[in-house]
């Protein structure tokens, strides 16, 4: 991850800014340039929408073998969460025993450090989720 | 009538805890004696993904959930901490972006040992009073460091609180503030050092006690109050002993300080300490309650506040964010080994 | 469009090949395929190379030209193109070669697939494989590649009652097949209880639910069907070549437990081949994880959605079953050098249809299918082959 690549997505990483097609009402996260349902009709009619950060676990795993960046956190639960506005999102589940994560569990977003570029690089923050 | 004061507040305390007993057992000390001597049962520990920025953001978001102000109306953010995640690069910008207060915003990070957060409150008071901003956000948060085996290892913990300062819908008016400041090097961390150093018993009488006592006494004189006028008193709490002892010395009772004394259960959250104590009081405060807060920051100085809770506190949606008690009770214990991993003691390269 | 046939195949040993380089491996596979086809360099109209991440694994891009050079064909100036689609890079390279011959542009093409994965440390291999996932919205947040398939497994278990034991059965079956394949990374059988109780990688997937990190290369020679018999008595015709894509991130899919890319690529291939799933006598499917084989046989239509876990108990996918799957040992036991996998799958089907699969031979095999997936299902190719 480079600084510009992270910085560009700050609205999404910090505040779950997605977007909504005003024609079919479908909500997207991350935001899409156009609605894949309405396609060209949606151009100019797809507006930013801040998502509530509330949703439920749709499926999950507990990562025991991670990439280097996450090695100190294993084993950690991670899930695909169905947000109340509709979109699915992949995020870690924190503040609970790995075993407590279940399909259907209500969760809400929390602000955490996601990665850091080693001991001298930038710190990257964003969303994780915790049990409600 | 417009009153200068607190519009909302929020706090964040990491969930992990290590007991004084567990730390003592690693260093061959008697946990029961140390725990009793310091008045600390256990302390909070940041998880690997928590730092002063995340605690500040979560505290600020908690404050915003309780009231209904537009984050764009926040004109200044000051974050006090001695553990900003970057030495150079502000924590306040992260908070500003994460709560949606950017870009028409004044931001700076503060450092004044354990009183940088209350200094941030004073700054916001000035701007609001001068009508330069509508609301100011003052945060005190830390993930404080302690060298392995040092006495501070039993107390240095993580947590913080955020206060929105304004003139509209004030839940607690800030009637008077006073600061007492001298140059007293009782505790410090040199630039580029990982752990702080301290003057041992020098941190007591000439430092903590002199500053807190003088500040509180002068504040009461200015406010025309005496200890019995207050329903609650909150003192900086580097351990469980100092605030109790200073309270008694000033003429406050146990009943007045208990609600704001959180250090036995979470340790010293440094810049967050007196602000988390005040948050605990606001969790239960009723209209008309009078509160005195006196912070202390090594180096050294104390900020005192004379506060009156207003009727509007009944409108604040306090249950929209967890109370200090709920956060104190929601905990998970870790071993010293895990603590060592989380606090980077095991780093090598 | 004209018919296209496979006229030659070549494979290196799969595994931790410490003493052989990227160049040596692909030249070995390519040379074997060329010799098997009985062609010469001057006969080759074009080359396609499938490689997922030579850039991260060996720090070398531009491997189309590199392969032309290493094989000694640089002075013939044969067009050589690298094709990338994560773990489906090999299948995509085959399809690109197929299309170039089917279109009439080329007569004879050589397709190589390769990955040299063990020149980097394990964590680095994990991170490189994770680049097949959505870097911004999956990997950044801590999702690993096994983690994504674990998401599928957890949901499959939840919706259809699939069990950890059924996952383990896939590993046991594929290891039993791999034990008969001299090119396989793991040529030994494993016990069900070991597969069930293996150390966790990404719950619910244990180590024996996962395909290994592998070095290896595979190559095939394609030729227009009308000329195929000039080179071999047993050409194998590609009668269907399907490809489809889907959302890069797993969380963007219509249904987490269905790989729509597989469904669509299969429909395209079945339609072209004028066959149905029932006509497929054996298949190599993309079992990068045990759950992936279960989903694949459902999405290819071998069993009803949700019944994939029961396929081994119901004697469908075993070697003596009604539709044997992964007789080579699959990615699980044969190994998974990602860019080589899609080509190696084609080779197993060709060998079976030619009656050259030795101890793993399925009697009277006439129509077979190869199914190659990229990422968690964002890319898929399906090739259907028939002996001529
Ligand atoms: Zn639409």
PDB file of C-alpha atoms in Angstrom, chain B residues 112 115-120 122 177-181 215 219 293-297 301-305:
ATOM      1  CA  UNK B 112       1.668  18.680  28.230  1.00  0.00           C
ATOM      2  CA  UNK B 115      -2.927  17.703  31.183  1.00  0.00           C
ATOM      3  CA  UNK B 116      -2.744  18.272  27.428  1.00  0.00           C
ATOM      4  CA  UNK B 117      -6.440  17.357  27.143  1.00  0.00           C
ATOM      5  CA  UNK B 118      -7.639  19.939  29.647  1.00  0.00           C
ATOM      6  CA  UNK B 119      -5.383  22.508  27.959  1.00  0.00           C
ATOM      7  CA  UNK B 120      -7.293  21.679  24.766  1.00  0.00           C
ATOM      8  CA  UNK B 122      -9.252  25.814  27.642  1.00  0.00           C
ATOM      9  CA  UNK B 177     -10.940  27.987  34.707  1.00  0.00           C
ATOM     10  CA  UNK B 178      -7.542  28.627  36.196  1.00  0.00           C
ATOM     11  CA  UNK B 179      -4.094  27.198  35.529  1.00  0.00           C
ATOM     12  CA  UNK B 180      -1.081  27.025  37.810  1.00  0.00           C
ATOM     13  CA  UNK B 181       2.188  26.479  35.945  1.00  0.00           C
ATOM     14  CA  UNK B 215      -4.617  25.252  41.406  1.00  0.00           C
ATOM     15  CA  UNK B 219      -9.807  28.244  41.469  1.00  0.00           C
ATOM     16  CA  UNK B 293     -11.953  19.231  37.950  1.00  0.00           C
ATOM     17  CA  UNK B 294      -8.234  19.666  38.515  1.00  0.00           C
ATOM     18  CA  UNK B 295      -5.851  18.068  36.077  1.00  0.00           C
ATOM     19  CA  UNK B 296      -2.110  17.761  36.445  1.00  0.00           C
ATOM     20  CA  UNK B 297       0.597  17.525  33.852  1.00  0.00           C
ATOM     21  CA  UNK B 301       1.003  22.501  35.625  1.00  0.00           C
ATOM     22  CA  UNK B 302      -2.589  22.069  36.718  1.00  0.00           C
ATOM     23  CA  UNK B 303      -5.783  23.202  34.977  1.00  0.00           C
ATOM     24  CA  UNK B 304      -8.798  23.741  37.208  1.00  0.00           C
ATOM     25  CA  UNK B 305     -12.451  23.987  36.148  1.00  0.00           C
TER      26      UNK B 305
END
